């Protein structure tokens, strides 16, 4: 993919974060590129610079302080930033993404220092493409777009949601080696209905109520068309849109352009992978499992749909596969007699008497897995976890709501209330827990296991569509990366430190689908793994004087 060599000199070179090496410019480079005197005299190695950044980040007393420290490195030296992130992923992921990114979005107005990402507003209607032409790079391959209406489990954060596309794209680069200059974070600032933001003098967005209806849909359409025209090989990821818009846009665009929705499809991939691993641990086959979801929104329905796809691949009928998935929403169990169900819930509405509360649903349905995607903190109470443990030797408890404060239960609660038998994973990370002398390592159902690899597979093959089959093979590939040692610790996902290797394997599997389904005009490379590897960005400094 793109290789960047300096066309700039002197101060302009130092101010370009894609080219700047800071104190690592050698004496010869300083002379040749007009840098002498503009940098402290001591030339440092990349390794020394990383150590300095790490010391500084670790010295920051708060997570938000660490986030800002890292963001300032990203603003001045991207290669250094990615070296630090890649070499310390387990430590850095919770800072650059959930949970800290949620805090950063809530405080975006106060912490804003330098613009990252492209803002499009309702006032840009009619000339979106000319605004997009202001973006400094042209070979864009990966775009993450949000309208900020449902940021993590935190609700409407309006233009402050920009932290999410910025964070997700940095994970594309860190976890799957998509070049930073090929990544474009976009926020559609269509207003906000969050009163505290509307009243906040530091709010960075347009302090107007959300645009709705045809005008809103036209803005999104115009943006999508501009992407097709300017960046024909780009993959467009929709992120943290409100529930009905997320489903509507996925439905509207998925068969026509290269796009997906990570909240719906990426989440599904990572959870399905976790269920495959849990099935290895419990010995209960996926085809014999019942799943009960708390929350029937983007995440829940996306997971349900992919489970159905996985069950059908094993020969289960469509109707029977749907019947293995049960949903509770804020009005109770999703059943056929309910008249208030929106489209995406109807296919999972089974014939059953109404059930108002989760404990009763667990006792009646006896699910093997309880999956929390409700954004409702502490919804998995002690009696609910205990009921799961009564019906299952190894109850599968996935408390996926983000950030940590919204989790349906904590890791400690899941292990304590199930007498140490729960197979537990969460959306935001929890530290290992010792219960009755045994150490349990909670899994993190982090979408970052899935979307970077899928994105790399799609982008590297110039795929024209992103399909659910790609998330299915991604889930299988991720599950296959879980080792017996992981399982022995109770972990249903591989160690995060292996994420680049995992993403590469996923990208190869996804690329295989792209070629098998003829979703690209590109000829299949004879050595697909070698080709995928060759497309990955490595943040190593280059010698600018080498010929
Ligand atoms: P959403 O708004 O689309 O759906 C939320 C659902 O929860 C709705 O169906 C709503 O009816 C239901 N709900 C709300 N209150 C409830 C209650 N009291 N009882 C039962 N159901 C209730 O949101 P989403 O995109 O599906 O995300 C939901 C949560 O999942 C968020 O906290 C998000 O951070 C988390 N999530 C985690 C991951 C991950 O861990 N990998 C990925 C995506 C989403």
Coordinates of C-alpha atoms in Angstrom, one line a residue, residues 36-532:
X36 CA 19.7 21.4 12.4
X37 CA 18.9 23.6 15.4
X38 CA 15.2 22.8 15.3
X39 CA 15.5 19.7 17.5
X40 CA 17.3 19.1 20.8
X41 CA 20.9 18.0 20.0
X42 CA 20.7 14.4 21.3
X43 CA 19.7 11.9 18.7
X44 CA 17.5 9.2 20.2
X45 CA 16.6 5.8 19.0
X46 CA 13.1 4.8 18.4
X47 CA 13.3 2.5 21.4
X48 CA 14.5 5.4 23.6
X49 CA 11.6 7.5 22.4
X50 CA 9.1 4.8 23.2
X51 CA 10.5 4.4 26.7
X52 CA 10.1 8.1 27.2
X53 CA 6.5 8.1 26.0
X54 CA 5.7 5.1 28.2
X55 CA 7.2 6.7 31.3
X56 CA 5.2 9.9 30.7
X57 CA 1.9 8.0 30.1
X58 CA 2.5 5.8 33.2
X59 CA 3.3 8.9 35.2
X60 CA -0.1 10.5 34.5
X61 CA -2.4 9.8 37.5
X62 CA -5.7 9.6 35.6
X63 CA -6.8 7.6 32.6
X64 CA -8.0 10.7 30.8
X65 CA -4.6 12.2 31.4
X66 CA -3.0 9.1 29.8
X67 CA -5.5 9.4 26.9
X68 CA -4.5 13.0 26.3
X69 CA -0.8 12.3 26.6
X70 CA -1.1 9.6 23.9
X71 CA -3.3 11.8 21.7
X72 CA -0.6 14.4 21.8
X73 CA 2.0 11.8 20.6
X74 CA -0.4 10.9 17.8
X75 CA -0.7 14.6 16.8
X76 CA 3.0 15.0 16.4
X77 CA 4.5 11.6 15.5
X78 CA 2.2 8.8 14.3
X79 CA 4.9 6.1 13.9
X80 CA 6.0 6.6 17.5
X81 CA 2.4 6.5 18.7
X82 CA 1.7 3.2 16.9
X83 CA 5.0 1.7 18.1
X84 CA 4.0 2.4 21.7
X85 CA 0.4 1.1 21.1
X86 CA 1.4 -2.1 19.3
X87 CA 4.1 -3.0 21.7
X88 CA 1.9 -2.4 24.8
X89 CA -1.6 -3.2 23.5
X90 CA -3.0 -4.8 26.6
X91 CA -2.0 -1.7 28.6
X92 CA -3.0 0.8 26.0
X93 CA -6.2 -0.5 24.6
X94 CA -8.4 0.5 27.6
X95 CA -6.9 4.0 27.3
X96 CA -7.2 4.6 23.6
X97 CA -10.6 2.8 23.4
X98 CA -13.3 1.7 25.8
X99 CA -13.6 2.6 28.6
X100 CA -11.5 5.7 28.6
X101 CA -12.6 6.9 25.1
X102 CA -16.1 7.1 26.6
X103 CA -14.9 9.5 29.2
X104 CA -13.0 11.5 26.6
X105 CA -16.1 11.8 24.4
X106 CA -18.1 13.1 27.4
X107 CA -15.4 15.7 28.0
X108 CA -14.5 16.3 24.3
X109 CA -15.4 20.0 24.5
X110 CA -13.0 20.6 27.4
X111 CA -10.2 18.4 26.2
X112 CA -10.3 19.5 22.5
X113 CA -6.9 20.6 21.4
X114 CA -6.3 19.8 17.7
X115 CA -8.9 18.7 15.2
X116 CA -8.7 15.1 14.1
X117 CA -11.3 13.8 11.6
X118 CA -13.7 15.4 9.3
X119 CA -16.9 17.1 10.5
X120 CA -19.9 17.4 8.2
X121 CA -22.9 19.3 9.3
X122 CA -26.5 19.7 8.1
X123 CA -25.3 23.1 6.7
X124 CA -23.0 21.3 4.3
X125 CA -26.0 19.7 2.4
X126 CA -25.6 20.3 -1.3
X127 CA -21.8 20.6 -1.2
X128 CA -20.6 17.7 1.0
X129 CA -18.2 16.5 -1.7
X130 CA -16.4 19.9 -1.8
X131 CA -16.0 19.8 2.0
X132 CA -14.6 16.3 1.8
X133 CA -12.1 17.5 -0.8
X134 CA -10.5 19.5 2.0
X135 CA -9.3 16.3 3.6
X136 CA -5.5 16.2 3.2
X137 CA -5.2 12.6 1.9
X138 CA -6.7 11.1 -1.2
X139 CA -6.1 7.3 -1.1
X140 CA -8.7 6.6 1.6
X141 CA -9.5 3.0 2.2
X142 CA -11.2 2.9 5.6
X143 CA -13.8 5.4 6.8
X144 CA -15.5 5.2 10.2
X145 CA -18.5 7.5 10.4
X146 CA -20.8 8.3 13.4
X147 CA -23.6 10.8 14.0
X148 CA -22.9 10.6 17.7
X149 CA -26.4 9.5 18.7
X150 CA -25.5 6.4 20.7
X151 CA -21.9 6.6 21.8
X152 CA -21.0 3.3 23.6
X153 CA -23.7 2.9 26.3
X154 CA -23.5 6.7 27.0
X155 CA -26.3 7.9 24.7
X156 CA -26.3 11.1 22.5
X157 CA -23.0 12.9 22.7
X158 CA -23.5 14.8 19.4
X159 CA -20.3 16.0 17.8
X160 CA -18.3 14.9 20.9
X161 CA -18.7 11.4 19.4
X162 CA -15.7 12.1 17.2
X163 CA -13.5 10.3 19.8
X164 CA -15.1 7.0 18.6
X165 CA -14.1 7.1 14.8
X166 CA -10.7 8.4 15.8
X167 CA -10.2 5.6 18.3
X168 CA -11.6 2.9 16.0
X169 CA -9.3 3.9 13.2
X170 CA -6.3 3.9 15.4
X171 CA -7.2 0.3 16.2
X172 CA -7.4 -0.5 12.4
X173 CA -3.8 0.7 12.2
X174 CA -2.5 -0.8 15.4
X175 CA -4.3 -4.1 15.2
X176 CA -4.4 -4.7 11.4
X177 CA -1.8 -2.4 9.9
X178 CA -4.1 -0.2 7.8
X179 CA -2.0 2.8 6.9
X180 CA -3.0 5.9 9.0
X181 CA -3.1 8.1 5.9
X182 CA -5.7 5.7 4.4
X183 CA -8.0 6.1 7.4
X184 CA -10.6 8.8 7.7
X185 CA -12.7 9.5 10.8
X186 CA -16.0 11.3 10.0
X187 CA -18.6 12.8 12.3
X188 CA -21.9 13.9 10.9
X189 CA -22.8 16.8 13.2
X190 CA -26.6 16.8 12.9
X191 CA -27.2 18.4 16.3
X192 CA -27.9 16.8 19.6
X193 CA -30.8 16.2 21.9
X194 CA -28.6 16.0 24.9
X195 CA -29.6 19.0 27.0
X196 CA -26.4 19.1 29.0
X197 CA -24.4 19.5 25.8
X198 CA -26.8 22.1 24.4
X199 CA -26.3 24.1 27.6
X200 CA -22.5 23.6 27.7
X201 CA -20.6 26.7 26.5
X202 CA -17.6 24.4 25.7
X203 CA -19.6 22.1 23.4
X204 CA -17.8 21.8 20.1
X205 CA -20.7 20.9 17.9
X206 CA -23.8 22.7 16.6
X207 CA -26.0 23.4 19.6
X208 CA -29.2 22.6 17.8
X209 CA -31.7 19.8 18.1
X210 CA -31.0 16.7 16.0
X211 CA -31.9 16.9 12.3
X212 CA -34.5 14.1 11.6
X213 CA -36.6 12.9 8.7
X214 CA -35.9 13.4 5.0
X215 CA -33.3 16.1 5.4
X216 CA -31.2 13.8 7.7
X217 CA -31.5 10.9 5.2
X218 CA -30.5 13.2 2.3
X219 CA -27.3 14.3 4.2
X220 CA -26.3 10.6 4.8
X221 CA -27.1 9.8 1.1
X222 CA -25.0 12.7 -0.1
X223 CA -22.1 11.6 2.1
X224 CA -22.3 8.0 0.9
X225 CA -22.4 9.2 -2.7
X226 CA -19.4 11.5 -2.2
X227 CA -17.4 8.6 -0.6
X228 CA -18.2 6.4 -3.7
X229 CA -17.0 9.2 -6.0
X230 CA -13.9 10.3 -4.1
X231 CA -12.7 7.0 -2.7
X232 CA -14.0 4.1 -4.8
X233 CA -12.0 1.5 -2.9
X234 CA -13.0 2.6 0.6
X235 CA -14.8 0.6 3.1
X236 CA -17.4 2.5 5.1
X237 CA -18.0 1.5 8.7
X238 CA -21.1 2.9 10.4
X239 CA -20.6 3.4 14.1
X240 CA -22.6 4.4 17.1
X241 CA -25.7 5.6 15.2
X242 CA -29.0 5.5 17.0
X243 CA -30.8 2.1 16.9
X244 CA -33.3 2.6 14.1
X245 CA -30.9 4.6 11.9
X246 CA -28.2 1.9 12.3
X247 CA -30.6 -0.9 11.1
X248 CA -32.1 1.3 8.4
X249 CA -28.7 2.3 6.9
X250 CA -27.4 -1.2 7.0
X251 CA -30.4 -2.4 5.2
X252 CA -30.3 0.4 2.7
X253 CA -26.7 0.3 1.7
X254 CA -25.3 -3.2 2.4
X255 CA -26.2 -4.7 -1.0
X256 CA -25.0 -1.7 -3.0
X257 CA -21.7 -0.5 -1.5
X258 CA -18.8 -1.7 0.6
X259 CA -20.0 -1.0 4.1
X260 CA -20.9 -2.6 7.4
X261 CA -22.1 -1.6 10.9
X262 CA -19.7 -2.6 13.6
X263 CA -22.2 -2.3 16.4
X264 CA -24.4 -4.9 14.7
X265 CA -22.0 -7.1 12.7
X266 CA -18.6 -6.7 14.4
X267 CA -20.2 -7.3 17.8
X268 CA -21.9 -10.4 16.4
X269 CA -18.6 -11.7 15.2
X270 CA -16.8 -11.3 18.5
X271 CA -19.6 -12.8 20.5
X272 CA -20.1 -15.8 18.2
X273 CA -16.4 -16.5 18.5
X274 CA -16.7 -16.4 22.3
X275 CA -19.7 -18.8 22.2
X276 CA -17.6 -21.2 20.1
X277 CA -14.9 -21.1 22.7
X278 CA -17.4 -21.4 25.5
X279 CA -18.9 -24.4 23.7
X280 CA -15.4 -26.0 23.7
X281 CA -15.3 -25.5 27.5
X282 CA -18.8 -26.7 28.4
X283 CA -18.9 -29.6 25.9
X284 CA -22.4 -28.3 24.8
X285 CA -22.5 -27.9 21.0
X286 CA -23.7 -24.6 19.6
X287 CA -26.6 -26.4 18.0
X288 CA -27.8 -27.6 21.4
X289 CA -27.6 -24.2 23.1
X290 CA -30.3 -21.7 24.1
X291 CA -29.4 -18.1 24.2
X292 CA -31.2 -15.4 26.2
X293 CA -30.4 -11.8 25.4
X294 CA -31.0 -8.8 27.7
X295 CA -31.3 -6.0 25.1
X296 CA -32.8 -6.4 21.6
X297 CA -31.0 -3.5 20.0
X298 CA -28.1 -3.3 17.5
X299 CA -25.8 -5.5 19.3
X300 CA -28.3 -8.1 20.4
X301 CA -30.1 -8.5 17.1
X302 CA -26.8 -8.5 15.2
X303 CA -25.5 -11.3 17.4
X304 CA -28.8 -13.2 17.1
X305 CA -28.7 -13.0 13.3
X306 CA -25.1 -14.3 13.2
X307 CA -25.9 -17.1 15.6
X308 CA -28.7 -18.1 13.2
X309 CA -26.3 -18.0 10.3
X310 CA -23.8 -20.2 12.2
X311 CA -26.5 -22.7 13.2
X312 CA -27.8 -22.9 9.6
X313 CA -24.3 -23.7 8.4
X314 CA -24.5 -26.7 10.7
X315 CA -27.8 -27.9 9.2
X316 CA -30.3 -26.3 11.7
X317 CA -33.4 -25.0 9.9
X318 CA -34.0 -21.2 9.8
X319 CA -37.0 -21.5 12.1
X320 CA -35.3 -23.7 14.6
X321 CA -32.2 -21.5 14.6
X322 CA -34.3 -18.4 15.5
X323 CA -36.0 -20.4 18.2
X324 CA -32.7 -21.0 20.0
X325 CA -32.4 -17.2 20.5
X326 CA -34.7 -15.4 23.0
X327 CA -34.7 -11.7 23.7
X328 CA -35.8 -9.5 26.6
X329 CA -36.1 -5.8 26.0
X330 CA -37.2 -2.9 28.2
X331 CA -40.8 -4.2 27.9
X332 CA -40.1 -7.8 28.8
X333 CA -39.7 -11.0 26.8
X334 CA -40.0 -10.5 23.0
X335 CA -43.0 -12.7 22.2
X336 CA -45.4 -13.0 19.2
X337 CA -48.4 -11.4 20.9
X338 CA -46.6 -8.1 21.5
X339 CA -47.9 -5.3 19.3
X340 CA -45.0 -2.9 20.0
X341 CA -42.2 -4.7 18.3
X342 CA -40.1 -2.9 15.7
X343 CA -39.1 -4.8 12.5
X344 CA -35.8 -6.1 13.6
X345 CA -37.2 -7.9 16.7
X346 CA -40.1 -9.6 14.9
X347 CA -38.1 -12.5 13.5
X348 CA -37.1 -13.4 17.1
X349 CA -40.6 -13.0 18.6
X350 CA -41.6 -16.6 19.6
X351 CA -44.9 -18.0 20.6
X352 CA -44.8 -17.7 24.4
X353 CA -46.7 -16.1 27.3
X354 CA -45.5 -12.7 28.3
X355 CA -42.6 -12.6 30.8
X356 CA -41.9 -9.3 32.5
X357 CA -38.6 -9.9 34.3
X358 CA -35.3 -11.5 33.6
X359 CA -35.2 -13.8 36.6
X360 CA -38.4 -15.4 35.6
X361 CA -37.2 -15.7 31.9
X362 CA -34.0 -17.5 33.1
X363 CA -36.0 -19.9 35.2
X364 CA -38.5 -20.7 32.4
X365 CA -36.1 -20.8 29.4
X366 CA -33.0 -22.2 31.2
X367 CA -30.6 -20.7 28.7
X368 CA -27.0 -21.9 28.4
X369 CA -25.8 -18.4 27.7
X370 CA -27.1 -15.1 29.1
X371 CA -26.0 -12.2 27.0
X372 CA -26.2 -8.6 28.3
X373 CA -26.4 -5.9 25.6
X374 CA -28.9 -3.6 27.3
X375 CA -26.7 -0.7 28.5
X376 CA -28.3 -1.4 31.9
X377 CA -25.8 -1.5 34.8
X378 CA -26.2 -4.3 37.4
X379 CA -29.1 -5.9 35.5
X380 CA -27.6 -9.4 36.2
X381 CA -28.3 -9.5 39.9
X382 CA -27.2 -12.3 42.3
X383 CA -30.5 -14.3 41.9
X384 CA -30.2 -14.2 38.1
X385 CA -26.6 -15.4 38.0
X386 CA -27.4 -18.0 40.7
X387 CA -30.3 -19.3 38.6
X388 CA -28.0 -19.6 35.6
X389 CA -25.6 -21.6 37.8
X390 CA -28.4 -23.8 39.0
X391 CA -29.3 -24.8 35.4
X392 CA -25.8 -25.1 34.0
X393 CA -22.6 -26.7 35.2
X394 CA -20.7 -23.9 33.4
X395 CA -23.1 -20.9 32.9
X396 CA -22.1 -18.6 30.1
X397 CA -22.5 -15.0 31.3
X398 CA -21.6 -12.2 28.9
X399 CA -22.0 -8.7 30.4
X400 CA -21.2 -6.7 27.3
X401 CA -22.6 -3.3 28.0
X402 CA -20.0 -0.5 27.8
X403 CA -18.3 1.4 29.4
X404 CA -17.4 -0.5 32.6
X405 CA -20.0 1.5 34.6
X406 CA -22.8 0.1 32.5
X407 CA -21.8 -3.6 32.7
X408 CA -24.7 -5.9 33.6
X409 CA -22.5 -7.4 36.3
X410 CA -18.8 -7.4 37.2
X411 CA -16.4 -10.2 36.8
X412 CA -16.2 -10.7 40.5
X413 CA -20.0 -10.9 40.9
X414 CA -20.3 -13.5 38.1
X415 CA -17.6 -15.7 39.6
X416 CA -18.8 -15.2 43.2
X417 CA -22.5 -15.8 42.5
X418 CA -21.9 -18.9 40.4
X419 CA -19.5 -20.5 42.8
X420 CA -16.6 -19.9 40.4
X421 CA -18.3 -21.8 37.6
X422 CA -19.2 -19.0 35.2
X423 CA -17.6 -18.5 31.9
X424 CA -17.5 -14.8 31.9
X425 CA -16.7 -12.1 29.4
X426 CA -17.5 -8.4 29.3
X427 CA -17.5 -5.5 26.9
X428 CA -15.0 -3.4 28.9
X429 CA -12.0 -5.1 30.6
X430 CA -12.1 -6.5 34.1
X431 CA -9.0 -7.5 36.0
X432 CA -8.4 -11.2 36.9
X433 CA -10.4 -12.4 39.9
X434 CA -9.4 -14.9 42.5
X435 CA -12.3 -17.0 43.8
X436 CA -11.8 -19.8 46.4
X437 CA -8.0 -19.7 45.6
X438 CA -8.5 -20.1 41.8
X439 CA -7.5 -17.3 39.4
X440 CA -10.1 -16.6 36.7
X441 CA -9.2 -14.4 33.7
X442 CA -12.3 -12.7 32.4
X443 CA -12.5 -12.4 28.6
X444 CA -13.1 -9.1 26.9
X445 CA -15.6 -9.4 24.0
X446 CA -13.8 -6.5 22.4
X447 CA -14.9 -5.8 18.8
X448 CA -11.2 -5.0 18.1
X449 CA -10.7 -8.7 17.8
X450 CA -12.9 -8.7 14.7
X451 CA -13.3 -5.4 12.8
X452 CA -9.6 -4.6 12.1
X453 CA -9.0 -8.0 10.5
X454 CA -12.3 -7.9 8.5
X455 CA -11.4 -4.4 7.4
X456 CA -7.9 -5.4 6.3
X457 CA -9.3 -8.4 4.3
X458 CA -11.8 -6.2 2.6
X459 CA -9.5 -3.3 1.9
X460 CA -6.5 -5.4 0.7
X461 CA -8.7 -7.2 -1.8
X462 CA -10.6 -4.1 -2.9
X463 CA -13.8 -5.9 -2.1
X464 CA -17.1 -4.4 -3.4
X465 CA -19.2 -5.6 -0.5
X466 CA -19.0 -6.7 3.2
X467 CA -21.1 -9.7 3.9
X468 CA -22.3 -11.5 7.0
X469 CA -20.4 -14.6 5.8
X470 CA -17.2 -12.6 6.4
X471 CA -18.1 -12.0 10.0
X472 CA -18.9 -15.7 10.3
X473 CA -15.5 -16.8 9.1
X474 CA -13.9 -14.1 11.2
X475 CA -15.6 -15.5 14.3
X476 CA -14.5 -19.1 13.4
X477 CA -11.0 -17.9 12.8
X478 CA -10.9 -15.9 16.1
X479 CA -12.2 -18.9 18.0
X480 CA -9.5 -21.1 16.5
X481 CA -6.9 -18.8 17.9
X482 CA -8.0 -19.5 21.5
X483 CA -5.4 -21.9 23.0
X484 CA -5.9 -24.7 25.6
X485 CA -3.8 -22.5 27.9
X486 CA -6.4 -19.6 27.4
X487 CA -9.2 -22.1 28.2
X488 CA -7.5 -23.3 31.4
X489 CA -7.6 -19.7 32.7
X490 CA -11.3 -19.4 31.8
X491 CA -10.5 -17.2 28.8
X492 CA -12.7 -17.4 25.7
X493 CA -10.6 -15.0 23.7
X494 CA -6.9 -15.1 22.9
X495 CA -4.6 -12.7 24.7
X496 CA -5.0 -9.2 23.3
X497 CA -1.2 -9.0 22.8
X498 CA -1.7 -11.5 19.9
X499 CA -4.2 -9.2 18.1
X500 CA -2.0 -8.4 15.1
X501 CA -1.5 -12.1 14.4
X502 CA -5.2 -12.8 15.0
X503 CA -6.2 -9.9 12.6
X504 CA -3.9 -11.2 9.9
X505 CA -5.5 -14.6 10.1
X506 CA -9.0 -13.1 10.0
X507 CA -8.0 -10.9 7.0
X508 CA -6.7 -14.0 5.1
X509 CA -10.0 -15.9 5.8
X510 CA -12.1 -12.8 4.8
X511 CA -10.0 -12.3 1.6
X512 CA -10.7 -16.0 0.8
X513 CA -14.4 -15.3 1.0
X514 CA -14.0 -12.2 -1.2
X515 CA -12.3 -14.2 -4.0
X516 CA -14.6 -17.2 -3.6
X517 CA -17.7 -15.0 -3.9
X518 CA -16.2 -12.9 -6.7
X519 CA -16.6 -9.7 -4.8
X520 CA -13.6 -8.0 -6.4
X521 CA -12.1 -7.4 -9.8
X522 CA -8.7 -8.1 -8.4
X523 CA -7.1 -11.4 -9.4
X524 CA -6.5 -13.8 -6.5
X525 CA -2.8 -13.6 -5.5
X526 CA -1.0 -16.9 -5.7
X527 CA 0.2 -16.5 -2.1
X528 CA -2.7 -15.0 -0.3
X529 CA -1.2 -14.9 3.3
X530 CA 2.0 -13.4 1.8
X531 CA 0.0 -10.8 0.0
X532 CA -2.1 -9.8 3.1

